[in-house]
Amino acid sequence: MEKLSDRTKEFAIRIIKLCQVIDSKPGIGKLLCKQLLRSGTSIGANIAESEGAQSDADYLTKCSIAVKEARETQYWLDLLIQSEIINENRPKDIKQESDEIVAILTTICKKMKDKHNAKV
């Protein structure tokens, strides 16, 4: 099974490559792509930080930030597709991966919250 940190790093690389294509074209896509690049690469950075968490609460904080960044990434991808800056078929697998990452991170956060609430 692939580690989440590896999966989110691979996702970030795919976002970087997509943004390189968008950035090579004129227009507003460059501005939107900066937002996508920031959020899409932040997911993996927060997961990497969570691996060195000092406590369960710290781990939950990092994962919660990662899920927020993943949802923001979904938003920018949707915006780029719906505004026809990128073809819907091009990022389809990136969009699917984004959806899966959100689902995984949401599950992790829920389990950590349930674990915390069980202790209280």
C-alpha positions as a LaTeX table, in Angstrom:
\begin{tabular}{lrrr}
\hline
Residue & $x$ (\AA) & $y$ (\AA) & $z$ (\AA) \\
\hline
Met1 & 0.00 & 0.00 & 0.00 \\
Glu2 & 1.32 & 3.41 & $-0.97$ \\
Lys3 & 2.14 & 5.76 & 1.89 \\
Leu4 & $-0.03$ & 8.86 & 2.04 \\
Ser5 & 3.06 & 11.07 & 2.06 \\
Asp6 & 4.26 & 9.48 & $-1.19$ \\
Arg7 & 0.82 & 9.74 & $-2.75$ \\
Thr8 & 0.43 & 13.42 & $-1.89$ \\
Lys9 & 3.95 & 14.15 & $-3.16$ \\
Glu10 & 3.11 & 12.47 & $-6.48$ \\
Phe11 & $-0.09$ & 14.50 & $-6.59$ \\
Ala12 & 1.90 & 17.70 & $-6.03$ \\
Ile13 & 4.21 & 16.80 & $-8.91$ \\
Arg14 & 1.20 & 16.29 & $-11.18$ \\
Ile15 & $-0.17$ & 19.69 & $-10.11$ \\
Ile16 & 3.21 & 21.29 & $-10.85$ \\
Lys17 & 3.25 & 19.76 & $-14.35$ \\
Leu18 & $-0.32$ & 20.88 & $-15.02$ \\
Cys19 & 0.54 & 24.40 & $-13.90$ \\
Gln20 & 3.59 & 24.46 & $-16.16$ \\
Val21 & 1.29 & 23.82 & $-19.12$ \\
Ile22 & $-1.24$ & 26.44 & $-18.01$ \\
Asp23 & 1.49 & 28.96 & $-17.23$ \\
Ser24 & 2.90 & 28.67 & $-20.75$ \\
Lys25 & $-0.32$ & 30.11 & $-22.18$ \\
Pro26 & $-1.44$ & 33.73 & $-22.06$ \\
Gly27 & $-4.41$ & 34.83 & $-19.99$ \\
Ile28 & $-5.95$ & 34.71 & $-16.55$ \\
Gly29 & $-5.09$ & 31.03 & $-16.16$ \\
Lys30 & $-1.67$ & 32.02 & $-14.84$ \\
Leu31 & $-3.21$ & 33.78 & $-11.85$ \\
Leu32 & $-5.58$ & 30.93 & $-11.08$ \\
Cys33 & $-2.79$ & 28.43 & $-11.50$ \\
Lys34 & $-0.76$ & 30.12 & $-8.76$ \\
Gln35 & $-3.60$ & 29.40 & $-6.35$ \\
Leu36 & $-3.84$ & 25.79 & $-7.56$ \\
Leu37 & $-0.09$ & 25.35 & $-7.24$ \\
Arg38 & $-0.07$ & 26.73 & $-3.70$ \\
Ser39 & $-2.92$ & 24.58 & $-2.41$ \\
Gly40 & $-2.02$ & 21.46 & $-4.41$ \\
Thr41 & 1.52 & 21.34 & $-3.09$ \\
Ser42 & 0.54 & 22.30 & 0.45 \\
Ile43 & $-1.35$ & 19.04 & 0.96 \\
Gly44 & 1.81 & 16.93 & 0.86 \\
Ala45 & 3.79 & 19.45 & 2.88 \\
Asn46 & 1.27 & 19.22 & 5.72 \\
Ile47 & 1.23 & 15.42 & 5.55 \\
Ala48 & 5.04 & 15.43 & 5.74 \\
Glu49 & 4.84 & 17.69 & 8.79 \\
Ser50 & 2.23 & 15.42 & 10.38 \\
Glu51 & 4.68 & 12.52 & 10.30 \\
Gly52 & 6.78 & 14.41 & 12.84 \\
Ala53 & 3.84 & 15.47 & 15.00 \\
Gln54 & 4.58 & 15.92 & 18.68 \\
Ser55 & 1.15 & 14.72 & 19.79 \\
Asp56 & $-2.15$ & 13.40 & 18.51 \\
Ala57 & $-3.51$ & 16.95 & 18.63 \\
Asp58 & $-0.60$ & 18.21 & 16.53 \\
Tyr59 & $-1.13$ & 15.36 & 14.06 \\
Leu60 & $-4.84$ & 16.19 & 13.81 \\
Thr61 & $-4.06$ & 19.86 & 13.20 \\
Lys62 & $-1.70$ & 19.04 & 10.32 \\
Cys63 & $-4.18$ & 16.59 & 8.78 \\
Ser64 & $-7.01$ & 19.11 & 9.14 \\
Ile65 & $-4.96$ & 21.72 & 7.30 \\
Ala66 & $-4.14$ & 19.15 & 4.60 \\
Val67 & $-7.83$ & 18.35 & 4.05 \\
Lys68 & $-8.65$ & 22.07 & 3.79 \\
Glu69 & $-5.91$ & 22.50 & 1.20 \\
Ala70 & $-7.19$ & 19.45 & $-0.70$ \\
Arg71 & $-10.69$ & 20.92 & $-0.81$ \\
Glu72 & $-9.28$ & 24.22 & $-2.00$ \\
Thr73 & $-7.39$ & 22.35 & $-4.72$ \\
Gln74 & $-10.67$ & 20.79 & $-5.82$ \\
Tyr75 & $-12.16$ & 24.27 & $-6.05$ \\
Trp76 & $-9.35$ & 25.63 & $-8.26$ \\
Leu77 & $-9.45$ & 22.58 & $-10.51$ \\
Asp78 & $-13.22$ & 22.96 & $-10.90$ \\
Leu79 & $-12.85$ & 26.66 & $-11.63$ \\
Leu80 & $-10.18$ & 26.06 & $-14.28$ \\
Ile81 & $-12.32$ & 23.37 & $-15.92$ \\
Gln82 & $-15.62$ & 25.25 & $-15.78$ \\
Ser83 & $-14.06$ & 28.45 & $-17.12$ \\
Glu84 & $-12.61$ & 26.33 & $-19.95$ \\
Ile85 & $-9.05$ & 27.38 & $-19.22$ \\
Ile86 & $-8.20$ & 23.70 & $-19.23$ \\
Asn87 & $-9.97$ & 20.91 & $-21.07$ \\
Glu88 & $-12.16$ & 18.80 & $-18.80$ \\
Asn89 & $-10.53$ & 15.57 & $-19.95$ \\
Arg90 & $-6.96$ & 16.68 & $-19.26$ \\
Pro91 & $-7.14$ & 16.89 & $-15.46$ \\
Lys92 & $-9.78$ & 14.18 & $-15.01$ \\
Asp93 & $-7.36$ & 11.79 & $-13.28$ \\
Ile94 & $-5.94$ & 14.66 & $-11.20$ \\
Lys95 & $-9.49$ & 15.60 & $-10.20$ \\
Gln96 & $-10.23$ & 11.99 & $-9.24$ \\
Glu97 & $-7.01$ & 11.80 & $-7.21$ \\
Ser98 & $-7.96$ & 15.05 & $-5.48$ \\
Asp99 & $-11.35$ & 13.57 & $-4.56$ \\
Glu100 & $-9.70$ & 10.42 & $-3.19$ \\
Ile101 & $-7.18$ & 12.41 & $-1.14$ \\
Val102 & $-10.00$ & 14.49 & 0.38 \\
Ala103 & $-11.87$ & 11.29 & 1.30 \\
Ile104 & $-8.77$ & 9.69 & 2.86 \\
Leu105 & $-7.85$ & 12.79 & 4.86 \\
Thr106 & $-11.44$ & 13.33 & 6.00 \\
Thr107 & $-11.54$ & 9.75 & 7.29 \\
Ile108 & $-8.20$ & 10.16 & 9.09 \\
Cys109 & $-9.37$ & 13.39 & 10.75 \\
Lys110 & $-12.68$ & 11.82 & 11.80 \\
Lys111 & $-10.92$ & 8.81 & 13.33 \\
Met112 & $-8.48$ & 11.06 & 15.19 \\
Lys113 & $-11.35$ & 13.21 & 16.51 \\
Asp114 & $-13.27$ & 10.11 & 17.60 \\
Lys115 & $-10.13$ & 8.80 & 19.34 \\
His116 & $-9.66$ & 12.13 & 21.10 \\
Asn117 & $-13.33$ & 12.29 & 22.17 \\
Ala118 & $-13.15$ & 8.72 & 23.52 \\
Lys119 & $-10.31$ & 9.78 & 25.84 \\
Val120 & $-12.25$ & 12.75 & 27.22 \\
\hline
\end{tabular}
